Amino acid sequence: SLRRGRTDYLDVFQLHSPSAEVVERGDWEPVLEGLKRAGKIRYYGISCDTMEAGLAALRYTGVSVVQFPLSLLEQRAAETLGPHLRASGVAGIARECLGNGLLVKEAHEVDVGAFCSSDAQRELREQQLATYRQRASARGISLARLAIDYVASVDGVSVALIGARSVEQLTGLLRALA
């Protein structure tokens, strides 16, 4: 990473999606503390797929940042992780804030089933999307703006990742957020 980045140190180093069991075991902590002491990283944290892994990460005083999924469609982190981040003084990085694109696209552009593992989940997502589209319309804003406003309002969120893959996507997203 240092060679590819042509730098002597990384500002933030994150473990990518370890299970809660791996986080709880903590054998990664001495390695990252060593890199920090050596000046190779300034801060470190965990990019979590589950709230359990995020909560486990907060038990380690060296953890400076926890990344987690958060969107209008997946709000569990707001209730389970957000308040603990703020109380611990740990930065929260929200990802998948636009629901993997579901909260940006028009209804006719979305294949909800491609993002769901069951018919019940597909029905739930379709209901959620209809409700949020209606709320956004009633407020006179885009669905993307509603989604970002929600994430920004969550206690413990320091940064929100929006994830555009192309200049066209980014330009469209910026227009929707204006």
PDB file of C-alpha atoms in Angstrom:
ATOM      1  CA  SER A   1       0.000   0.000   0.000  1.00  0.00           C
ATOM      2  CA  LEU A   2       2.802   2.409   0.832  1.00  0.00           C
ATOM      3  CA  ARG A   3       4.589   1.687  -2.449  1.00  0.00           C
ATOM      4  CA  ARG A   4       1.424   1.982  -4.525  1.00  0.00           C
ATOM      5  CA  GLY A   5       0.512   5.215  -2.769  1.00  0.00           C
ATOM      6  CA  ARG A   6       4.072   6.521  -3.059  1.00  0.00           C
ATOM      7  CA  THR A   7       4.053   7.554   0.577  1.00  0.00           C
ATOM      8  CA  ASP A   8       5.836   6.778   3.805  1.00  0.00           C
ATOM      9  CA  TYR A   9       2.656   6.355   5.861  1.00  0.00           C
ATOM     10  CA  LEU A  10      -1.108   5.903   5.597  1.00  0.00           C
ATOM     11  CA  ASP A  11      -3.447   8.240   7.420  1.00  0.00           C
ATOM     12  CA  VAL A  12      -6.022   5.505   8.068  1.00  0.00           C
ATOM     13  CA  PHE A  13      -5.639   1.756   7.718  1.00  0.00           C
ATOM     14  CA  GLN A  14      -8.763  -0.425   7.986  1.00  0.00           C
ATOM     15  CA  LEU A  15      -9.151  -4.152   8.279  1.00  0.00           C
ATOM     16  CA  HIS A  16     -11.648  -5.210   5.642  1.00  0.00           C
ATOM     17  CA  SER A  17     -14.755  -7.088   6.815  1.00  0.00           C
ATOM     18  CA  PRO A  18     -13.395  -9.351   9.553  1.00  0.00           C
ATOM     19  CA  SER A  19     -15.977 -11.448  11.353  1.00  0.00           C
ATOM     20  CA  ALA A  20     -17.026 -10.508  14.879  1.00  0.00           C
ATOM     21  CA  GLU A  21     -15.050 -13.517  16.124  1.00  0.00           C
ATOM     22  CA  VAL A  22     -11.858 -12.294  14.467  1.00  0.00           C
ATOM     23  CA  VAL A  23     -12.357  -8.803  15.876  1.00  0.00           C
ATOM     24  CA  GLU A  24     -13.057 -10.168  19.358  1.00  0.00           C
ATOM     25  CA  ARG A  25      -9.949 -12.375  19.241  1.00  0.00           C
ATOM     26  CA  GLY A  26      -7.859  -9.233  18.778  1.00  0.00           C
ATOM     27  CA  ASP A  27      -4.720 -10.825  17.343  1.00  0.00           C
ATOM     28  CA  TRP A  28      -4.700  -8.033  14.744  1.00  0.00           C
ATOM     29  CA  GLU A  29      -4.289  -5.286  17.363  1.00  0.00           C
ATOM     30  CA  PRO A  30      -0.582  -5.792  18.213  1.00  0.00           C
ATOM     31  CA  VAL A  31       0.280  -5.823  14.505  1.00  0.00           C
ATOM     32  CA  LEU A  32      -1.530  -2.544  13.845  1.00  0.00           C
ATOM     33  CA  GLU A  33      -0.135  -0.967  17.003  1.00  0.00           C
ATOM     34  CA  GLY A  34       3.340  -1.957  15.773  1.00  0.00           C
ATOM     35  CA  LEU A  35       2.699  -0.296  12.402  1.00  0.00           C
ATOM     36  CA  LYS A  36       1.486   2.790  14.223  1.00  0.00           C
ATOM     37  CA  ARG A  37       4.576   2.934  16.464  1.00  0.00           C
ATOM     38  CA  ALA A  38       6.768   2.488  13.378  1.00  0.00           C
ATOM     39  CA  GLY A  39       5.068   5.489  11.770  1.00  0.00           C
ATOM     40  CA  LYS A  40       3.614   3.472   8.887  1.00  0.00           C
ATOM     41  CA  ILE A  41       0.001   4.242   9.835  1.00  0.00           C
ATOM     42  CA  ARG A  42      -1.433   7.150  11.812  1.00  0.00           C
ATOM     43  CA  TYR A  43      -4.807   5.610  12.699  1.00  0.00           C
ATOM     44  CA  TYR A  44      -6.490   2.270  12.244  1.00  0.00           C
ATOM     45  CA  GLY A  45      -9.924   0.790  12.324  1.00  0.00           C
ATOM     46  CA  ILE A  46     -12.300  -1.871  11.122  1.00  0.00           C
ATOM     47  CA  SER A  47     -14.585  -1.926   8.097  1.00  0.00           C
ATOM     48  CA  CYS A  48     -17.479  -4.046   9.373  1.00  0.00           C
ATOM     49  CA  ASP A  49     -20.202  -6.033   7.676  1.00  0.00           C
ATOM     50  CA  THR A  50     -22.063  -6.708  10.925  1.00  0.00           C
ATOM     51  CA  MET A  51     -23.003  -4.597  13.902  1.00  0.00           C
ATOM     52  CA  GLU A  52     -21.522  -7.274  16.159  1.00  0.00           C
ATOM     53  CA  ALA A  53     -18.096  -6.788  14.572  1.00  0.00           C
ATOM     54  CA  GLY A  54     -18.434  -3.005  14.923  1.00  0.00           C
ATOM     55  CA  LEU A  55     -19.344  -3.222  18.582  1.00  0.00           C
ATOM     56  CA  ALA A  56     -16.471  -5.649  19.190  1.00  0.00           C
ATOM     57  CA  ALA A  57     -14.054  -3.202  17.528  1.00  0.00           C
ATOM     58  CA  LEU A  58     -15.054  -0.494  19.999  1.00  0.00           C
ATOM     59  CA  ARG A  59     -13.620  -2.575  22.842  1.00  0.00           C
ATOM     60  CA  TYR A  60     -10.098  -1.771  21.583  1.00  0.00           C
ATOM     61  CA  THR A  61      -8.814   1.647  22.569  1.00  0.00           C
ATOM     62  CA  GLY A  62      -6.538   1.898  19.526  1.00  0.00           C
ATOM     63  CA  VAL A  63      -9.445   1.721  17.085  1.00  0.00           C
ATOM     64  CA  SER A  64     -10.021   5.233  15.704  1.00  0.00           C
ATOM     65  CA  VAL A  65     -12.559   4.510  12.982  1.00  0.00           C
ATOM     66  CA  VAL A  66     -15.321   2.000  12.258  1.00  0.00           C
ATOM     67  CA  GLN A  67     -16.889   1.719   8.807  1.00  0.00           C
ATOM     68  CA  PHE A  68     -20.365   0.185   8.474  1.00  0.00           C
ATOM     69  CA  PRO A  69     -23.362  -0.063   6.129  1.00  0.00           C
ATOM     70  CA  LEU A  70     -26.054   2.564   6.741  1.00  0.00           C
ATOM     71  CA  SER A  71     -28.919   3.765   4.591  1.00  0.00           C
ATOM     72  CA  LEU A  72     -32.633   4.393   4.670  1.00  0.00           C
ATOM     73  CA  LEU A  73     -32.950   0.729   3.685  1.00  0.00           C
ATOM     74  CA  GLU A  74     -30.545  -0.542   6.371  1.00  0.00           C
ATOM     75  CA  GLN A  75     -30.955   1.538   9.525  1.00  0.00           C
ATOM     76  CA  ARG A  76     -29.826  -0.934  12.182  1.00  0.00           C
ATOM     77  CA  ALA A  77     -26.437   0.762  12.655  1.00  0.00           C
ATOM     78  CA  ALA A  78     -28.154   4.012  13.622  1.00  0.00           C
ATOM     79  CA  GLU A  79     -29.647   2.321  16.669  1.00  0.00           C
ATOM     80  CA  THR A  80     -26.970  -0.209  17.596  1.00  0.00           C
ATOM     81  CA  LEU A  81     -23.631   1.310  16.621  1.00  0.00           C
ATOM     82  CA  GLY A  82     -24.005   5.066  16.176  1.00  0.00           C
ATOM     83  CA  PRO A  83     -24.442   6.043  19.846  1.00  0.00           C
ATOM     84  CA  HIS A  84     -21.484   3.865  20.888  1.00  0.00           C
ATOM     85  CA  LEU A  85     -19.237   5.517  18.291  1.00  0.00           C
ATOM     86  CA  ARG A  86     -20.022   8.981  19.613  1.00  0.00           C
ATOM     87  CA  ALA A  87     -19.571   7.884  23.247  1.00  0.00           C
ATOM     88  CA  SER A  88     -16.210   6.242  22.407  1.00  0.00           C
ATOM     89  CA  GLY A  89     -14.886   9.171  20.382  1.00  0.00           C
ATOM     90  CA  VAL A  90     -14.449   6.850  17.393  1.00  0.00           C
ATOM     91  CA  ALA A  91     -15.109   8.175  13.883  1.00  0.00           C
ATOM     92  CA  GLY A  92     -17.945   6.485  11.999  1.00  0.00           C
ATOM     93  CA  ILE A  93     -17.746   5.991   8.242  1.00  0.00           C
ATOM     94  CA  ALA A  94     -21.140   5.165   6.753  1.00  0.00           C
ATOM     95  CA  ARG A  95     -21.032   3.221   3.493  1.00  0.00           C
ATOM     96  CA  GLU A  96     -23.703   1.987   1.083  1.00  0.00           C
ATOM     97  CA  CYS A  97     -25.553   5.201   1.949  1.00  0.00           C
ATOM     98  CA  LEU A  98     -27.448   5.116  -1.330  1.00  0.00           C
ATOM     99  CA  GLY A  99     -28.519   1.482  -0.923  1.00  0.00           C
ATOM    100  CA  ASN A 100     -26.207   0.243  -3.684  1.00  0.00           C
ATOM    101  CA  GLY A 101     -27.894   2.670  -6.091  1.00  0.00           C
ATOM    102  CA  LEU A 102     -31.481   1.778  -5.172  1.00  0.00           C
ATOM    103  CA  LEU A 103     -31.932   5.198  -3.539  1.00  0.00           C
ATOM    104  CA  VAL A 104     -30.706   7.095  -6.587  1.00  0.00           C
ATOM    105  CA  LYS A 105     -32.405   5.476  -9.560  1.00  0.00           C
ATOM    106  CA  GLU A 106     -35.920   6.044 -10.808  1.00  0.00           C
ATOM    107  CA  ALA A 107     -38.422   3.264 -10.065  1.00  0.00           C
ATOM    108  CA  HIS A 108     -38.413   2.025 -13.683  1.00  0.00           C
ATOM    109  CA  GLU A 109     -34.591   1.741 -13.635  1.00  0.00           C
ATOM    110  CA  VAL A 110     -34.372  -0.485 -10.571  1.00  0.00           C
ATOM    111  CA  ASP A 111     -34.244  -4.285 -10.474  1.00  0.00           C
ATOM    112  CA  VAL A 112     -34.915  -4.631  -6.752  1.00  0.00           C
ATOM    113  CA  GLY A 113     -34.826  -8.425  -6.946  1.00  0.00           C
ATOM    114  CA  ALA A 114     -31.155  -8.339  -7.951  1.00  0.00           C
ATOM    115  CA  PHE A 115     -30.355  -6.961  -4.485  1.00  0.00           C
ATOM    116  CA  CYS A 116     -32.533  -9.332  -2.474  1.00  0.00           C
ATOM    117  CA  SER A 117     -32.091 -12.864  -1.241  1.00  0.00           C
ATOM    118  CA  SER A 118     -35.810 -13.705  -0.944  1.00  0.00           C
ATOM    119  CA  ASP A 119     -39.238 -12.695  -2.179  1.00  0.00           C
ATOM    120  CA  ALA A 120     -40.041 -11.319   1.275  1.00  0.00           C
ATOM    121  CA  GLN A 121     -36.965  -9.097   1.203  1.00  0.00           C
ATOM    122  CA  ARG A 122     -37.821  -7.939  -2.321  1.00  0.00           C
ATOM    123  CA  GLU A 123     -41.338  -6.990  -1.195  1.00  0.00           C
ATOM    124  CA  LEU A 124     -39.941  -5.120   1.824  1.00  0.00           C
ATOM    125  CA  ARG A 125     -37.466  -3.186  -0.337  1.00  0.00           C
ATOM    126  CA  GLU A 126     -40.142  -2.282  -2.879  1.00  0.00           C
ATOM    127  CA  GLN A 127     -42.385  -1.018  -0.060  1.00  0.00           C
ATOM    128  CA  GLN A 128     -39.516   0.953   1.497  1.00  0.00           C
ATOM    129  CA  LEU A 129     -38.573   2.514  -1.830  1.00  0.00           C
ATOM    130  CA  ALA A 130     -42.196   3.523  -2.545  1.00  0.00           C
ATOM    131  CA  THR A 131     -42.494   5.086   0.916  1.00  0.00           C
ATOM    132  CA  TYR A 132     -39.210   7.000   0.628  1.00  0.00           C
ATOM    133  CA  ARG A 133     -39.978   8.186  -2.907  1.00  0.00           C
ATOM    134  CA  GLN A 134     -43.284   9.528  -1.611  1.00  0.00           C
ATOM    135  CA  ARG A 135     -41.574  11.286   1.344  1.00  0.00           C
ATOM    136  CA  ALA A 136     -38.964  12.852  -0.915  1.00  0.00           C
ATOM    137  CA  SER A 137     -41.618  14.045  -3.337  1.00  0.00           C
ATOM    138  CA  ALA A 138     -43.694  15.544  -0.513  1.00  0.00           C
ATOM    139  CA  ARG A 139     -40.616  17.476   0.649  1.00  0.00           C
ATOM    140  CA  GLY A 140     -39.750  18.570  -2.895  1.00  0.00           C
ATOM    141  CA  ILE A 141     -36.341  16.866  -2.864  1.00  0.00           C
ATOM    142  CA  SER A 142     -34.773  13.929  -4.643  1.00  0.00           C
ATOM    143  CA  LEU A 143     -34.689  10.465  -3.118  1.00  0.00           C
ATOM    144  CA  ALA A 144     -30.872  10.711  -3.082  1.00  0.00           C
ATOM    145  CA  ARG A 145     -31.078  13.942  -1.048  1.00  0.00           C
ATOM    146  CA  LEU A 146     -33.469  12.272   1.421  1.00  0.00           C
ATOM    147  CA  ALA A 147     -31.060   9.338   1.727  1.00  0.00           C
ATOM    148  CA  ILE A 148     -27.990  11.515   2.352  1.00  0.00           C
ATOM    149  CA  ASP A 149     -29.871  13.767   4.779  1.00  0.00           C
ATOM    150  CA  TYR A 150     -30.841  10.678   6.782  1.00  0.00           C
ATOM    151  CA  VAL A 151     -27.264   9.374   6.989  1.00  0.00           C
ATOM    152  CA  ALA A 152     -25.930  12.816   7.921  1.00  0.00           C
ATOM    153  CA  SER A 153     -28.442  13.014  10.779  1.00  0.00           C
ATOM    154  CA  VAL A 154     -27.330   9.757  12.418  1.00  0.00           C
ATOM    155  CA  ASP A 155     -25.426  10.185  15.666  1.00  0.00           C
ATOM    156  CA  GLY A 156     -21.871   8.876  15.311  1.00  0.00           C
ATOM    157  CA  VAL A 157     -21.523   9.336  11.539  1.00  0.00           C
ATOM    158  CA  SER A 158     -18.406  11.367  10.716  1.00  0.00           C
ATOM    159  CA  VAL A 159     -18.177  10.611   6.979  1.00  0.00           C
ATOM    160  CA  ALA A 160     -20.615   9.256   4.391  1.00  0.00           C
ATOM    161  CA  LEU A 161     -19.320   7.363   1.352  1.00  0.00           C
ATOM    162  CA  ILE A 162     -21.484   7.747  -1.745  1.00  0.00           C
ATOM    163  CA  GLY A 163     -19.599   5.549  -4.220  1.00  0.00           C
ATOM    164  CA  ALA A 164     -19.838   6.742  -7.811  1.00  0.00           C
ATOM    165  CA  ARG A 165     -18.213   4.534 -10.474  1.00  0.00           C
ATOM    166  CA  SER A 166     -17.927   7.076 -13.267  1.00  0.00           C
ATOM    167  CA  VAL A 167     -17.861  10.803 -13.890  1.00  0.00           C
ATOM    168  CA  GLU A 168     -21.392  10.517 -15.274  1.00  0.00           C
ATOM    169  CA  GLN A 169     -22.640   8.844 -12.085  1.00  0.00           C
ATOM    170  CA  LEU A 170     -20.946  11.445  -9.933  1.00  0.00           C
ATOM    171  CA  THR A 171     -22.338  14.315 -11.989  1.00  0.00           C
ATOM    172  CA  GLY A 172     -25.850  12.849 -11.816  1.00  0.00           C
ATOM    173  CA  LEU A 173     -25.544  12.298  -8.089  1.00  0.00           C
ATOM    174  CA  LEU A 174     -24.308  15.827  -7.464  1.00  0.00           C
ATOM    175  CA  ARG A 175     -27.266  17.167  -9.468  1.00  0.00           C
ATOM    176  CA  ALA A 176     -29.653  15.031  -7.394  1.00  0.00           C
ATOM    177  CA  LEU A 177     -28.111  16.279  -4.146  1.00  0.00           C
ATOM    178  CA  ALA A 178     -28.236  19.971  -5.133  1.00  0.00           C
TER     179      ALA A 178
END
